[in-house]
Amino acid sequence: MNLDLDTLASCASAAAAFIALLIALRQGRMANRQSLFDRRLKIWITVEKLMELYRNNSGLLKQDEKPQLAIALDFQWLTNTTFLREITPAISHALDSEHQLVLHLKLDEMRSLSKEATFAFKGKPKTAIAEFLDAYQTLLLAMYQYQIVLDEMKSDAGKFHRTLEEAAKGVGEKRYRVVLYDAENRLATTYGRLNDRWLLGQLRRQLRLDSTFIDYLGTFR
């Protein structure tokens, strides 16, 4: 009888330990899922705001065979959000060391966020988000560098009494304009890829802690 009681007690202890282990594993899994959810949500909120900003202002980016004298205004519109507002003044203070440092720190942050997206998301969404973020910071850098060229061009025009067209040739403005246009085209392409209805459906499912079949269907509405 005592043996049976000892056996039952041992079994009960083993069962309790097993149940405790299962609970701990489940809690750990839920904590990891919550952490991943928070990480994804933080990235997506930033990306969604940048997408809206680009969508509202992309029409300002005109491409022709002339120097883009309004590039500073375009830069200001494309940084008109909480996430980027600290670098907005950089375009008006090209080569100023303080503003330049703030700009490069923010662009580094965007590149890091792009890399983080490849670890936080899965499948096509991770690539689309990463490429969009990288393309956005690449365009901002190209705009800033182009503004430096414009400032040099205007300075040369005044110093040597040249027309803007003559000064543009002297500083190689066209070469930098090509780089600028390439960056604009790349951002337009990555935006279009990310803004795809089906890809956004996949992305929204990854932004749910728990998904039901109804949630799955809801992402395609």
Coordinates of C-alpha atoms in Angstrom, one line a residue:
M1 CA 0.0 0.0 0.0
N2 CA 2.8 2.4 1.0
L3 CA 4.6 1.5 -2.3
D4 CA 1.5 2.4 -4.3
L5 CA 1.2 5.7 -2.4
D6 CA 4.9 6.5 -3.0
T7 CA 4.5 5.6 -6.7
L8 CA 1.4 7.9 -7.0
A9 CA 3.2 10.7 -5.2
S10 CA 6.2 10.4 -7.6
C11 CA 3.9 10.3 -10.6
A12 CA 2.0 13.3 -9.3
S13 CA 5.3 15.2 -8.8
A14 CA 6.5 14.3 -12.2
A15 CA 3.2 15.4 -13.8
A16 CA 3.3 18.6 -11.9
A17 CA 6.8 19.3 -13.0
F18 CA 5.9 18.5 -16.6
I19 CA 2.9 20.8 -16.5
A20 CA 5.0 23.6 -15.0
L21 CA 7.5 23.1 -17.8
L22 CA 4.8 23.3 -20.4
I23 CA 3.5 26.5 -18.8
A24 CA 7.0 28.0 -18.7
L25 CA 7.5 27.1 -22.4
R26 CA 4.2 28.6 -23.3
Q27 CA 4.9 31.8 -21.4
G28 CA 8.3 32.0 -23.0
R29 CA 6.8 31.5 -26.4
M30 CA 4.1 34.2 -25.8
A31 CA 6.8 36.6 -24.5
N32 CA 8.9 36.0 -27.7
R33 CA 5.8 36.5 -29.8
Q34 CA 4.9 39.7 -28.0
S35 CA 8.5 41.0 -28.4
L36 CA 8.4 40.2 -32.1
F37 CA 5.0 41.8 -32.5
D38 CA 6.3 45.0 -30.8
R39 CA 9.4 45.0 -33.0
R40 CA 7.4 44.6 -36.2
L41 CA 4.8 47.2 -35.2
K42 CA 7.5 49.8 -34.4
I43 CA 9.1 49.3 -37.8
W44 CA 5.8 49.3 -39.7
I45 CA 4.5 52.5 -38.0
T46 CA 7.6 54.3 -39.2
V47 CA 7.4 52.8 -42.7
E48 CA 3.7 53.5 -43.1
K49 CA 4.3 57.2 -42.3
L50 CA 7.1 57.4 -44.8
M51 CA 4.9 55.8 -47.4
E52 CA 2.1 58.3 -46.8
L53 CA 4.7 61.2 -46.9
Y54 CA 6.1 59.9 -50.2
R55 CA 2.6 59.3 -51.7
N56 CA 1.5 62.9 -50.9
N57 CA 4.7 64.5 -52.2
S58 CA 6.0 62.3 -55.0
G59 CA 4.3 64.5 -57.6
L60 CA 6.8 67.2 -56.8
L61 CA 9.7 65.2 -58.1
K62 CA 9.9 66.3 -61.7
Q63 CA 12.6 65.1 -64.0
D64 CA 13.9 67.1 -66.9
E65 CA 17.2 68.2 -68.5
K66 CA 17.6 71.3 -66.2
P67 CA 19.2 71.8 -62.9
Q68 CA 16.8 71.0 -60.1
L69 CA 16.9 74.3 -58.3
A70 CA 13.9 73.4 -56.0
I71 CA 15.6 70.3 -54.6
A72 CA 15.8 71.9 -51.1
L73 CA 12.0 72.3 -51.0
D74 CA 11.5 68.7 -52.2
F75 CA 13.8 67.5 -49.4
Q76 CA 11.8 69.5 -46.8
W77 CA 8.6 67.9 -47.9
L78 CA 10.0 64.4 -47.9
T79 CA 11.3 64.9 -44.3
N80 CA 8.1 66.6 -43.0
T81 CA 7.4 63.9 -40.4
T82 CA 8.3 63.4 -36.7
F83 CA 10.7 60.7 -37.6
L84 CA 12.8 62.9 -40.0
R85 CA 12.1 66.5 -38.9
E86 CA 15.5 66.8 -37.1
I87 CA 17.3 66.6 -40.5
T88 CA 15.0 69.0 -42.4
P89 CA 17.4 72.0 -41.7
A90 CA 20.4 70.1 -43.1
I91 CA 19.5 70.9 -46.7
S92 CA 19.6 74.7 -45.9
H93 CA 23.0 74.3 -44.2
A94 CA 24.9 72.0 -46.5
L95 CA 28.4 71.2 -45.3
D96 CA 27.7 72.6 -41.9
S97 CA 29.3 70.0 -39.6
E98 CA 26.6 70.0 -36.9
H99 CA 23.7 69.6 -39.4
Q100 CA 25.7 67.1 -41.4
L101 CA 26.3 64.9 -38.4
V102 CA 22.6 64.9 -37.5
L103 CA 21.8 64.0 -41.1
H104 CA 24.2 61.1 -41.3
L105 CA 23.1 59.7 -37.9
K106 CA 19.5 59.6 -39.1
L107 CA 20.5 58.0 -42.4
D108 CA 22.4 55.4 -40.4
E109 CA 19.4 54.8 -38.3
M110 CA 17.3 54.2 -41.4
R111 CA 19.8 51.8 -42.8
S112 CA 19.8 49.9 -39.5
L113 CA 16.0 49.9 -39.5
S114 CA 16.1 48.4 -43.0
K115 CA 18.4 45.7 -41.8
E116 CA 16.2 45.0 -38.8
A117 CA 13.2 44.6 -41.0
T118 CA 14.9 41.6 -42.7
F119 CA 15.1 39.8 -39.3
A120 CA 11.7 40.9 -37.9
F121 CA 9.5 40.1 -40.9
K122 CA 9.2 37.1 -43.2
G123 CA 8.9 36.4 -46.9
K124 CA 8.3 39.2 -49.4
P125 CA 7.2 41.8 -46.9
K126 CA 10.7 41.8 -45.2
T127 CA 12.4 42.4 -48.6
A128 CA 9.9 45.1 -49.7
I129 CA 10.1 47.0 -46.4
A130 CA 13.9 46.8 -46.3
E131 CA 14.3 48.0 -49.8
F132 CA 11.9 50.9 -49.4
L133 CA 13.7 52.2 -46.2
D134 CA 17.0 51.9 -47.9
A135 CA 15.8 53.6 -51.1
Y136 CA 14.3 56.4 -49.0
Q137 CA 17.5 57.2 -47.2
T138 CA 19.5 56.9 -50.4
L139 CA 17.3 59.6 -52.0
L140 CA 17.6 61.9 -49.0
L141 CA 21.4 61.6 -49.2
A142 CA 21.4 62.1 -53.0
M143 CA 19.3 65.3 -52.5
Y144 CA 21.7 66.6 -49.9
Q145 CA 24.7 65.9 -52.1
Y146 CA 23.0 67.5 -55.1
Q147 CA 22.2 70.6 -53.0
I148 CA 26.0 70.9 -52.3
V149 CA 26.6 70.9 -56.0
L150 CA 23.9 73.5 -56.6
D151 CA 25.5 75.8 -53.9
E152 CA 28.8 75.4 -55.6
M153 CA 27.3 76.1 -59.0
K154 CA 25.6 79.3 -57.8
S155 CA 28.8 80.4 -56.2
D156 CA 30.8 79.9 -59.3
A157 CA 28.2 81.7 -61.4
G158 CA 28.5 84.8 -59.2
K159 CA 32.2 84.6 -58.7
F160 CA 33.1 84.2 -62.4
H161 CA 30.1 86.0 -63.9
R162 CA 28.8 82.9 -65.6
T163 CA 25.3 81.9 -66.5
L164 CA 23.8 79.0 -64.4
E165 CA 24.1 76.7 -67.4
E166 CA 27.8 77.5 -67.8
A167 CA 28.4 77.1 -64.1
A168 CA 26.4 73.8 -64.1
K169 CA 28.8 72.4 -66.7
G170 CA 31.8 73.6 -64.7
V171 CA 30.8 71.7 -61.6
G172 CA 29.5 68.6 -63.3
E173 CA 25.9 69.1 -62.2
K174 CA 24.5 66.7 -64.8
R175 CA 26.4 63.8 -63.3
Y176 CA 24.9 64.4 -59.9
R177 CA 21.5 64.9 -61.4
V178 CA 21.6 61.5 -62.9
V179 CA 22.4 60.0 -59.5
L180 CA 19.5 62.0 -58.1
Y181 CA 17.1 60.7 -60.7
D182 CA 18.2 57.1 -60.2
A183 CA 17.5 57.5 -56.5
E184 CA 14.1 58.9 -57.2
N185 CA 13.2 56.1 -59.6
R186 CA 14.4 53.5 -57.2
L187 CA 12.2 54.9 -54.4
A188 CA 9.2 55.0 -56.8
T189 CA 9.8 51.3 -57.6
T190 CA 10.2 50.1 -54.1
Y191 CA 7.1 52.1 -53.0
G192 CA 5.0 50.5 -55.7
R193 CA 6.3 47.0 -54.7
L194 CA 5.5 47.6 -51.0
N195 CA 2.1 49.2 -51.7
D196 CA 0.9 46.1 -53.5
R197 CA -2.5 44.9 -52.1
W198 CA -1.5 41.2 -51.7
L199 CA 1.8 42.0 -50.1
L200 CA 0.1 44.3 -47.7
G201 CA -2.2 41.5 -46.8
Q202 CA 0.7 39.2 -46.0
L203 CA 2.3 42.0 -44.0
R204 CA -0.9 42.7 -41.9
R205 CA -1.1 39.0 -41.0
Q206 CA 2.4 39.2 -39.6
L207 CA 1.3 42.1 -37.5
R208 CA -1.2 40.0 -35.6
L209 CA -0.4 38.1 -32.4
D210 CA -3.2 35.6 -33.2
S211 CA -4.9 35.2 -36.5
T212 CA -8.2 33.6 -37.2
F213 CA -9.5 32.5 -40.6
I214 CA -11.7 35.7 -40.5
D215 CA -8.6 37.8 -39.9
Y216 CA -6.9 36.1 -42.8
L217 CA -9.8 37.0 -45.2
G218 CA -10.0 40.5 -43.7
T219 CA -6.5 41.4 -44.9
F220 CA -7.6 41.2 -48.5
R221 CA -10.6 43.5 -48.3

